[in-house]
Amino acid sequence: MRDDLIDLLWEGLRQTLYMVFWSSIFALALGLALGVTLVVTDKGGILQAPKLNKVLSFIINSVRSLPFIILIVLLLPFARWVVGTTLGPTAAIVSLSIGAAPFLGRIIENSLKEVGAGKIEAAKSVGASPWTIIFRVLIPEALPALVRGMTIAVIGIVEFTAVAGAIGAGGLGSLAIRFGYQRFREDILFATVVVIIALVQGIQWTGDGIAKAIRRRRFTPE
């Protein structure tokens, strides 16, 4: 019985880590593009385009307003088109990435807006291009906040995987529901909760450590 429990937990953890890893990468790419676009197209931004900013902001808010379980169902045809199926961890990555990207985009937007206007103006005064300002000023200056925001988003994706498990995505969420709750296996349910808590704590600890290291390095004299 104990070996059976360990095997189930290991397989659930493996599927969850697989979903979280790839969803985080795709969500970061999409979220970074969204967050940067929101900042630079805002009023007074380096590429201000108020109409585009409003449309993009509306789309982001609309996606964020949907409960994740509904978003997954709406994205099932798209997931089938992308990966050829609606079941399993790979199909869930599509929904997880799209669901997390708007949330991450807002976090990135807020982090970039914390960068002092004086540093942006200084870059403009020496003739820096918008791309140079984005990748040499905005992102580097906001990096500690971006890391902390990404940490929050990854933890959110872990939570999303539990919801996705309810409709066949696999992972720890599916394990807790199908084997723990539906089969009245309290040992599996309890063990799954413990593993998820440990996973979230590990992600938070890692993110905090990276952010502190970046900040410490920035303020340490060469």
Coordinates of N, CA and C in Angstrom, one line a residue:
M1 N 0.8 -1.2 0.0 CA 0.0 0.0 0.0 C 0.9 1.3 0.0
R2 N 1.9 1.2 0.8 CA 2.8 2.4 0.9 C 3.5 2.6 -0.5
D3 N 4.0 1.6 -1.1 CA 4.6 1.7 -2.4 C 3.7 2.2 -3.4
D4 N 2.4 1.8 -3.4 CA 1.4 2.3 -4.3 C 1.2 3.8 -4.1
L5 N 1.1 4.2 -2.9 CA 1.0 5.6 -2.6 C 2.1 6.4 -3.1
I6 N 3.3 6.0 -2.9 CA 4.5 6.7 -3.4 C 4.5 6.8 -4.9
D7 N 4.2 5.7 -5.6 CA 4.1 5.7 -7.0 C 3.1 6.7 -7.6
L8 N 1.9 6.7 -6.9 CA 0.9 7.6 -7.4 C 1.4 9.1 -7.2
L9 N 1.9 9.4 -6.0 CA 2.4 10.7 -5.7 C 3.5 11.1 -6.7
W10 N 4.4 10.2 -7.0 CA 5.5 10.6 -7.9 C 5.0 10.9 -9.3
E11 N 4.1 10.1 -9.8 CA 3.5 10.3 -11.1 C 2.8 11.6 -11.1
G12 N 2.0 11.9 -10.1 CA 1.2 13.2 -10.0 C 2.2 14.3 -9.9
L13 N 3.2 14.2 -9.1 CA 4.2 15.3 -9.0 C 4.9 15.6 -10.3
R14 N 5.3 14.5 -11.0 CA 6.0 14.6 -12.3 C 5.1 15.3 -13.3
Q15 N 3.8 15.0 -13.4 CA 2.9 15.6 -14.3 C 2.7 17.1 -14.0
T16 N 2.6 17.4 -12.7 CA 2.4 18.8 -12.2 C 3.6 19.6 -12.6
L17 N 4.8 19.1 -12.3 CA 6.0 19.8 -12.6 C 6.2 20.1 -14.1
Y18 N 5.8 19.1 -14.9 CA 5.8 19.2 -16.3 C 4.9 20.4 -16.8
M19 N 3.7 20.4 -16.3 CA 2.8 21.4 -16.6 C 3.2 22.8 -16.1
V20 N 3.7 22.9 -14.9 CA 4.1 24.1 -14.3 C 5.3 24.7 -15.1
F21 N 6.3 23.8 -15.4 CA 7.5 24.3 -16.1 C 7.2 24.9 -17.4
W22 N 6.5 24.2 -18.3 CA 6.3 24.7 -19.6 C 5.2 25.8 -19.6
S23 N 4.2 25.7 -18.8 CA 3.2 26.8 -18.7 C 3.9 28.1 -18.2
S24 N 4.8 28.0 -17.3 CA 5.5 29.2 -16.8 C 6.3 29.9 -17.9
I25 N 7.0 29.1 -18.7 CA 7.8 29.6 -19.8 C 7.0 30.3 -20.8
F26 N 5.9 29.7 -21.2 CA 5.0 30.3 -22.2 C 4.3 31.5 -21.7
A27 N 3.8 31.4 -20.4 CA 3.1 32.5 -19.8 C 4.0 33.7 -19.6
L28 N 5.3 33.4 -19.3 CA 6.3 34.5 -19.1 C 6.5 35.2 -20.4
A29 N 6.6 34.5 -21.5 CA 6.8 35.1 -22.8 C 5.7 36.0 -23.2
L30 N 4.4 35.4 -23.0 CA 3.2 36.2 -23.4 C 3.0 37.3 -22.4
G31 N 3.2 37.1 -21.1 CA 3.0 38.1 -20.1 C 4.0 39.2 -20.2
L32 N 5.2 38.9 -20.5 CA 6.2 40.0 -20.7 C 5.9 40.9 -21.9
A33 N 5.4 40.2 -23.0 CA 5.0 41.0 -24.2 C 3.8 41.9 -23.8
L34 N 2.9 41.3 -23.1 CA 1.7 42.1 -22.7 C 2.1 43.3 -21.8
G35 N 2.9 43.0 -20.7 CA 3.2 44.0 -19.7 C 4.0 45.1 -20.3
V36 N 5.0 44.8 -21.1 CA 5.8 45.8 -21.8 C 5.0 46.7 -22.7
T37 N 4.1 46.0 -23.5 CA 3.3 46.8 -24.4 C 2.3 47.7 -23.7
L38 N 1.8 47.3 -22.6 CA 0.9 48.1 -21.8 C 1.7 49.4 -21.2
V39 N 2.9 49.2 -20.8 CA 3.7 50.3 -20.3 C 4.1 51.3 -21.4
V40 N 4.7 50.8 -22.5 CA 5.2 51.7 -23.5 C 4.1 52.4 -24.3
T41 N 2.9 51.8 -24.4 CA 1.8 52.4 -25.1 C 0.9 53.3 -24.3
D42 N 1.2 53.3 -23.0 CA 0.3 54.1 -22.1 C 0.6 55.6 -22.3
K43 N -0.3 56.4 -21.8 CA -0.1 57.9 -22.0 C 1.2 58.3 -21.4
G44 N 2.0 59.0 -22.2 CA 3.3 59.4 -21.7 C 4.4 58.4 -21.9
G45 N 4.1 57.2 -22.4 CA 5.0 56.1 -22.6 C 5.9 56.4 -23.8
I46 N 7.0 55.6 -23.9 CA 8.0 55.9 -25.0 C 7.4 55.6 -26.4
L47 N 6.4 54.8 -26.5 CA 5.7 54.5 -27.7 C 4.2 54.7 -27.5
Q48 N 3.8 55.8 -27.0 CA 2.4 55.9 -26.5 C 1.4 55.7 -27.7
A49 N 0.4 54.9 -27.4 CA -0.7 54.6 -28.4 C -1.9 54.3 -27.5
P50 N -2.6 55.3 -27.0 CA -3.7 55.2 -26.1 C -4.8 54.2 -26.5
K51 N -5.1 54.2 -27.8 CA -6.2 53.3 -28.3 C -5.8 51.9 -28.2
L52 N -4.6 51.6 -28.7 CA -4.0 50.2 -28.6 C -4.0 49.8 -27.1
N53 N -3.6 50.7 -26.2 CA -3.5 50.4 -24.8 C -4.8 50.0 -24.2
K54 N -5.8 50.8 -24.6 CA -7.2 50.5 -24.1 C -7.7 49.2 -24.5
V55 N -7.5 48.9 -25.8 CA -8.0 47.7 -26.4 C -7.3 46.5 -25.7
L56 N -6.0 46.6 -25.6 CA -5.3 45.5 -25.0 C -5.6 45.3 -23.5
S57 N -5.8 46.4 -22.8 CA -6.2 46.4 -21.4 C -7.6 45.7 -21.3
F58 N -8.5 46.0 -22.2 CA -9.9 45.4 -22.1 C -9.8 43.9 -22.3
I59 N -9.0 43.5 -23.3 CA -8.8 42.0 -23.6 C -8.3 41.3 -22.3
I60 N -7.2 41.9 -21.7 CA -6.6 41.3 -20.5 C -7.6 41.2 -19.4
N61 N -8.3 42.3 -19.2 CA -9.3 42.3 -18.1 C -10.4 41.3 -18.3
S62 N -10.8 41.1 -19.6 CA -11.9 40.2 -19.9 C -11.4 38.7 -19.7
V63 N -10.2 38.4 -20.1 CA -9.7 37.1 -19.8 C -9.5 36.8 -18.3
R64 N -9.0 37.8 -17.6 CA -8.8 37.6 -16.1 C -10.1 37.5 -15.4
S65 N -11.2 38.0 -16.0 CA -12.5 38.0 -15.3 C -13.2 36.6 -15.3
L66 N -12.7 35.7 -16.2 CA -13.3 34.4 -16.4 C -12.7 33.5 -15.3
P67 N -13.6 32.7 -14.6 CA -13.1 31.7 -13.8 C -12.3 30.7 -14.6
F68 N -11.2 30.2 -14.0 CA -10.3 29.4 -14.8 C -10.9 28.1 -15.3
I69 N -11.9 27.5 -14.6 CA -12.5 26.3 -15.1 C -13.3 26.5 -16.3
I70 N -13.9 27.7 -16.4 CA -14.7 28.1 -17.6 C -13.7 28.4 -18.8
L71 N -12.6 29.1 -18.5 CA -11.6 29.4 -19.5 C -11.0 28.1 -20.1
I72 N -10.8 27.1 -19.3 CA -10.3 25.8 -19.8 C -11.3 25.2 -20.8
V73 N -12.6 25.2 -20.4 CA -13.6 24.7 -21.3 C -13.6 25.4 -22.6
L74 N -13.5 26.8 -22.6 CA -13.6 27.6 -23.8 C -12.4 27.3 -24.7
L75 N -11.2 27.0 -24.0 CA -10.0 26.8 -24.8 C -9.8 25.3 -25.3
L76 N -10.7 24.4 -24.9 CA -10.6 23.0 -25.4 C -10.4 22.9 -26.9
P77 N -11.3 23.6 -27.7 CA -11.1 23.4 -29.2 C -9.7 23.9 -29.6
F78 N -9.2 25.0 -29.0 CA -7.9 25.5 -29.4 C -6.8 24.6 -28.9
A79 N -6.9 24.0 -27.8 CA -6.0 23.0 -27.3 C -5.9 21.8 -28.2
R80 N -7.1 21.3 -28.7 CA -7.2 20.2 -29.6 C -6.5 20.6 -30.9
W81 N -6.6 21.8 -31.4 CA -6.0 22.2 -32.6 C -4.5 22.3 -32.5
V82 N -4.0 22.7 -31.3 CA -2.6 22.9 -31.1 C -1.9 21.6 -30.9
V83 N -2.4 20.7 -30.0 CA -1.7 19.5 -29.6 C -2.4 18.2 -30.0
G84 N -3.6 18.4 -30.6 CA -4.3 17.2 -31.1 C -5.2 16.5 -30.1
T85 N -5.3 17.0 -28.8 CA -6.1 16.3 -27.8 C -6.5 17.4 -26.8
T86 N -7.5 17.0 -26.0 CA -8.0 17.9 -24.9 C -7.7 17.3 -23.6
L87 N -7.1 16.1 -23.6 CA -6.8 15.4 -22.3 C -5.3 15.4 -22.0
G88 N -4.9 15.3 -20.8 CA -3.5 15.1 -20.4 C -2.8 16.4 -20.1
P89 N -1.6 16.3 -19.5 CA -0.8 17.5 -19.1 C -0.5 18.4 -20.3
T90 N -0.1 17.8 -21.5 CA 0.3 18.6 -22.6 C -0.9 19.5 -23.1
A91 N -2.1 19.0 -23.1 CA -3.2 19.8 -23.5 C -3.5 20.9 -22.5
A92 N -3.3 20.6 -21.2 CA -3.5 21.6 -20.2 C -2.6 22.8 -20.2
I93 N -1.4 22.5 -20.8 CA -0.4 23.6 -20.9 C -0.9 24.8 -21.7
V94 N -1.7 24.5 -22.7 CA -2.3 25.5 -23.5 C -3.1 26.5 -22.7
S95 N -4.1 25.9 -22.0 CA -5.0 26.7 -21.1 C -4.3 27.4 -20.0
L96 N -3.3 26.6 -19.4 CA -2.6 27.2 -18.3 C -1.8 28.4 -18.7
S97 N -1.1 28.4 -19.9 CA -0.3 29.5 -20.4 C -1.2 30.7 -20.7
I98 N -2.3 30.5 -21.4 CA -3.2 31.6 -21.7 C -3.9 32.1 -20.5
G99 N -4.2 31.3 -19.6 CA -4.9 31.8 -18.4 C -4.0 32.6 -17.5
A100 N -2.7 32.2 -17.4 CA -1.8 32.9 -16.5 C -1.2 34.1 -17.1
A101 N -1.1 34.2 -18.5 CA -0.4 35.3 -19.1 C -1.0 36.7 -18.8
P102 N -2.3 36.9 -18.8 CA -2.9 38.2 -18.5 C -2.6 38.6 -17.1
F103 N -2.7 37.7 -16.1 CA -2.3 38.0 -14.7 C -0.9 38.4 -14.6
L104 N 0.0 37.6 -15.3 CA 1.4 37.9 -15.2 C 1.7 39.3 -16.0
G105 N 1.0 39.5 -17.0 CA 1.1 40.8 -17.7 C 0.9 42.0 -16.9
R106 N -0.2 41.9 -16.0 CA -0.5 43.0 -15.1 C 0.6 43.2 -14.0
I107 N 1.1 42.0 -13.6 CA 2.2 42.1 -12.6 C 3.4 42.8 -13.2
I108 N 3.8 42.4 -14.4 CA 4.9 43.0 -15.1 C 4.7 44.4 -15.4
E109 N 3.5 44.8 -15.8 CA 3.2 46.2 -16.0 C 3.4 47.0 -14.7
N110 N 2.9 46.6 -13.6 CA 3.1 47.3 -12.3 C 4.5 47.4 -11.9
S111 N 5.3 46.3 -12.2 CA 6.7 46.3 -11.8 C 7.5 47.3 -12.7
L112 N 7.2 47.3 -14.0 CA 7.9 48.3 -14.8 C 7.6 49.7 -14.6
K113 N 6.4 50.0 -14.1 CA 6.0 51.3 -13.8 C 6.6 51.9 -12.6
E114 N 7.2 51.0 -11.8 CA 7.9 51.4 -10.6 C 9.3 52.0 -10.9
V115 N 9.8 51.8 -12.1 CA 11.1 52.3 -12.5 C 11.0 53.9 -12.6
G116 N 11.9 54.5 -12.0 CA 11.9 56.0 -12.0 C 11.9 56.7 -13.3
A117 N 11.0 57.7 -13.5 CA 10.9 58.4 -14.8 C 12.2 59.0 -15.2
G118 N 13.0 59.4 -14.1 CA 14.3 60.1 -14.4 C 15.3 59.2 -15.2
K119 N 15.3 57.9 -14.9 CA 16.2 57.0 -15.6 C 15.8 56.8 -17.0
I120 N 14.5 56.9 -17.3 CA 14.0 56.8 -18.7 C 14.3 58.0 -19.4
E121 N 14.1 59.2 -18.8 CA 14.4 60.4 -19.4 C 15.9 60.6 -19.7
A122 N 16.8 60.1 -18.8 CA 18.2 60.1 -19.0 C 18.6 59.3 -20.2
A123 N 18.0 58.1 -20.3 CA 18.2 57.3 -21.5 C 17.8 57.9 -22.8
K124 N 16.7 58.6 -22.8 CA 16.2 59.4 -23.9 C 17.1 60.5 -24.3
S125 N 17.7 61.1 -23.3 CA 18.6 62.3 -23.5 C 19.9 61.9 -24.3
V126 N 20.3 60.7 -24.1 CA 21.5 60.3 -24.8 C 21.2 59.5 -26.1
G127 N 19.9 59.6 -26.5 CA 19.5 59.1 -27.8 C 19.2 57.6 -27.9
A128 N 18.9 57.0 -26.7 CA 18.6 55.6 -26.7 C 17.3 55.3 -27.4
S129 N 17.3 54.2 -28.2 CA 16.1 53.8 -28.9 C 15.1 53.2 -27.9
P130 N 13.8 53.1 -28.3 CA 12.8 52.5 -27.4 C 13.2 51.1 -27.0
W131 N 13.8 50.3 -27.9 CA 14.2 48.9 -27.6 C 15.3 48.9 -26.6
T132 N 16.2 49.9 -26.7 CA 17.3 50.0 -25.8 C 16.8 50.3 -24.4
I133 N 15.8 51.2 -24.3 CA 15.2 51.7 -23.1 C 14.5 50.5 -22.4
I134 N 13.8 49.7 -23.2 CA 13.1 48.5 -22.7 C 14.0 47.5 -22.1
F135 N 15.1 47.1 -22.9 CA 15.9 46.0 -22.5 C 17.2 46.4 -21.7
R136 N 17.5 47.7 -21.6 CA 18.7 48.2 -20.9 C 18.3 49.0 -19.7
V137 N 17.1 49.5 -19.6 CA 16.7 50.3 -18.5 C 15.5 49.7 -17.8
L138 N 14.3 49.6 -18.4 CA 13.1 49.2 -17.8 C 13.2 47.8 -17.1
I139 N 13.5 46.8 -17.9 CA 13.6 45.4 -17.4 C 14.7 45.2 -16.4
P140 N 15.9 45.7 -16.6 CA 17.0 45.5 -15.6 C 16.7 46.2 -14.3
E141 N 16.1 47.4 -14.4 CA 15.8 48.1 -13.1 C 14.7 47.5 -12.3
A142 N 13.8 46.8 -13.0 CA 12.6 46.2 -12.4 C 12.8 44.8 -12.1
L143 N 14.0 44.2 -12.3 CA 14.2 42.8 -12.3 C 13.8 42.1 -10.9
P144 N 14.2 42.7 -9.8 CA 13.8 42.1 -8.5 C 12.3 42.0 -8.4
A145 N 11.6 43.0 -8.7 CA 10.1 43.0 -8.7 C 9.6 42.0 -9.7
L146 N 10.2 41.9 -10.8 CA 9.7 41.0 -11.8 C 9.9 39.5 -11.4
V147 N 11.0 39.3 -10.7 CA 11.2 37.9 -10.2 C 10.2 37.6 -9.1
R148 N 9.9 38.5 -8.2 CA 8.9 38.3 -7.2 C 7.5 38.1 -7.8
G149 N 7.2 38.9 -8.8 CA 5.9 38.7 -9.5 C 5.8 37.4 -10.3
M150 N 6.9 37.0 -10.9 CA 6.9 35.7 -11.6 C 6.7 34.6 -10.6
T151 N 7.3 34.7 -9.4 CA 7.1 33.7 -8.3 C 5.6 33.6 -8.0
I152 N 4.9 34.7 -7.8 CA 3.5 34.7 -7.5 C 2.7 34.0 -8.7
A153 N 3.1 34.3 -9.9 CA 2.4 33.7 -11.0 C 2.6 32.2 -11.1
V154 N 3.8 31.7 -10.8 CA 4.1 30.3 -10.9 C 3.3 29.6 -9.8
I155 N 3.2 30.2 -8.6 CA 2.4 29.6 -7.6 C 0.9 29.5 -8.0
G156 N 0.5 30.6 -8.7 CA -0.9 30.6 -9.3 C -1.1 29.5 -10.3
I157 N -0.1 29.2 -11.1 CA -0.1 28.1 -12.1 C -0.2 26.8 -11.4
V158 N 0.5 26.6 -10.3 CA 0.3 25.4 -9.5 C -1.1 25.2 -9.1
E159 N -1.7 26.3 -8.6 CA -3.1 26.2 -8.2 C -4.0 25.9 -9.4
F160 N -3.7 26.5 -10.6 CA -4.5 26.2 -11.8 C -4.4 24.7 -12.2
T161 N -3.2 24.1 -12.0 CA -3.1 22.7 -12.4 C -4.1 21.8 -11.6
A162 N -4.3 22.2 -10.3 CA -5.2 21.4 -9.5 C -6.7 21.5 -10.1
V163 N -7.0 22.7 -10.6 CA -8.3 22.9 -11.2 C -8.4 22.1 -12.5
A164 N -7.3 22.2 -13.3 CA -7.3 21.5 -14.6 C -7.4 20.0 -14.4
G165 N -6.9 19.5 -13.2 CA -6.9 18.1 -13.0 C -8.3 17.5 -12.9
A166 N -9.3 18.4 -12.6 CA -10.7 18.0 -12.5 C -11.3 17.6 -13.9
I167 N -10.7 18.0 -15.0 CA -11.2 17.7 -16.3 C -10.2 16.9 -17.1
G168 N -9.4 16.2 -16.4 CA -8.5 15.2 -17.2 C -7.1 15.7 -17.5
A169 N -6.6 16.7 -16.8 CA -5.3 17.1 -17.1 C -4.2 16.3 -16.4
G170 N -4.6 15.5 -15.4 CA -3.6 14.8 -14.6 C -2.9 15.6 -13.6
G171 N -1.9 15.1 -13.0 CA -1.2 15.9 -12.0 C -1.7 15.6 -10.6
L172 N -1.2 16.4 -9.6 CA -1.6 16.2 -8.2 C -3.1 16.5 -8.0
G173 N -3.6 17.5 -8.7 CA -5.0 17.8 -8.5 C -5.9 16.7 -8.9
S174 N -5.6 16.1 -10.1 CA -6.4 14.9 -10.5 C -6.2 13.8 -9.5
L175 N -5.0 13.6 -9.0 CA -4.8 12.5 -8.0 C -5.6 12.7 -6.8
A176 N -5.7 14.0 -6.3 CA -6.4 14.3 -5.1 C -7.9 14.0 -5.3
I177 N -8.4 14.4 -6.5 CA -9.9 14.3 -6.7 C -10.3 12.8 -7.1
R178 N -9.6 12.2 -8.0 CA -10.0 10.9 -8.5 C -9.6 9.8 -7.5
F179 N -8.5 9.8 -6.9 CA -8.0 8.7 -6.0 C -8.3 9.1 -4.5
G180 N -8.1 10.3 -4.2 CA -8.3 10.7 -2.8 C -9.8 10.9 -2.4
Y181 N -10.5 11.9 -3.1 CA -11.8 12.2 -2.7 C -12.9 11.2 -3.2
Q182 N -12.8 10.9 -4.5 CA -13.8 10.0 -5.1 C -13.7 8.5 -4.6
R183 N -12.6 8.1 -4.2 CA -12.4 6.7 -3.7 C -12.2 6.7 -2.2
F184 N -12.4 7.8 -1.6 CA -12.4 7.9 -0.1 C -11.0 7.4 0.5
R185 N -10.0 7.8 -0.2 CA -8.6 7.5 0.2 C -8.1 8.7 0.9
E186 N -8.3 8.8 2.2 CA -7.9 10.0 2.9 C -6.3 10.1 3.0
D187 N -5.7 9.0 3.0 CA -4.2 9.0 3.0 C -3.7 9.7 1.7
I188 N -4.3 9.4 0.6 CA -3.8 10.0 -0.7 C -4.2 11.5 -0.7
L189 N -5.3 11.8 -0.2 CA -5.8 13.2 -0.2 C -4.8 14.0 0.7
F190 N -4.5 13.5 1.9 CA -3.6 14.2 2.8 C -2.2 14.3 2.2
A191 N -1.7 13.2 1.7 CA -0.4 13.2 1.1 C -0.2 14.2 0.0
T192 N -1.3 14.3 -0.9 CA -1.2 15.2 -2.0 C -1.2 16.6 -1.5
V193 N -2.0 16.9 -0.5 CA -2.0 18.3 0.0 C -0.6 18.7 0.6
V194 N 0.0 17.7 1.3 CA 1.4 18.0 1.8 C 2.4 18.2 0.7
V195 N 2.3 17.5 -0.4 CA 3.2 17.6 -1.5 C 3.0 19.0 -2.2
I196 N 1.7 19.4 -2.4 CA 1.5 20.7 -3.0 C 2.0 21.8 -2.1
I197 N 1.8 21.7 -0.8 CA 2.2 22.8 0.1 C 3.8 22.9 0.0
A198 N 4.4 21.7 0.0 CA 5.9 21.7 -0.1 C 6.4 22.3 -1.4
L199 N 5.7 22.0 -2.5 CA 6.0 22.5 -3.8 C 5.9 24.0 -3.8
V200 N 4.8 24.6 -3.3 CA 4.6 26.0 -3.3 C 5.6 26.7 -2.4
Q201 N 5.9 26.1 -1.2 CA 6.9 26.7 -0.3 C 8.3 26.7 -1.0
G202 N 8.6 25.7 -1.8 CA 9.9 25.6 -2.5 C 9.9 26.7 -3.5
I203 N 8.9 26.9 -4.3 CA 8.8 27.9 -5.3 C 9.0 29.3 -4.7
Q204 N 8.3 29.6 -3.6 CA 8.3 30.9 -2.9 C 9.7 31.1 -2.4
W205 N 10.3 30.1 -1.8 CA 11.7 30.3 -1.2 C 12.7 30.5 -2.3
T206 N 12.6 29.8 -3.4 CA 13.5 30.0 -4.6 C 13.4 31.4 -5.2
G207 N 12.1 31.8 -5.4 CA 11.9 33.2 -6.0 C 12.4 34.3 -5.1
D208 N 12.1 34.2 -3.8 CA 12.6 35.2 -2.8 C 14.1 35.2 -2.8
G209 N 14.7 34.0 -2.9 CA 16.2 34.0 -2.8 C 16.8 34.6 -4.1
I210 N 16.2 34.4 -5.2 CA 16.8 35.0 -6.5 C 16.6 36.5 -6.4
A211 N 15.4 37.0 -6.0 CA 15.2 38.4 -5.9 C 16.1 39.1 -5.0
K212 N 16.4 38.5 -3.8 CA 17.3 39.0 -2.8 C 18.7 39.1 -3.4
A213 N 19.1 38.0 -4.1 CA 20.5 37.9 -4.6 C 20.7 39.0 -5.7
I214 N 19.7 39.3 -6.5 CA 19.8 40.3 -7.5 C 19.9 41.7 -6.8
R215 N 19.0 41.9 -5.8 CA 19.1 43.2 -5.1 C 20.4 43.4 -4.4
R216 N 20.9 42.4 -3.8 CA 22.1 42.5 -3.0 C 23.3 42.7 -4.0
R217 N 23.3 42.1 -5.1 CA 24.4 42.3 -6.1 C 24.3 43.7 -6.6
R218 N 23.1 44.2 -6.8 CA 23.0 45.6 -7.4 C 23.5 46.6 -6.5
F219 N 23.3 46.4 -5.1 CA 23.8 47.5 -4.2 C 25.1 47.1 -3.5
T220 N 25.8 46.1 -4.0 CA 27.1 45.8 -3.5 C 28.2 46.5 -4.4
P221 N 29.1 47.3 -3.8 CA 30.1 48.0 -4.5 C 31.0 47.0 -5.2
E222 N 31.4 47.3 -6.5 CA 32.3 46.4 -7.2 C 33.7 46.5 -6.6

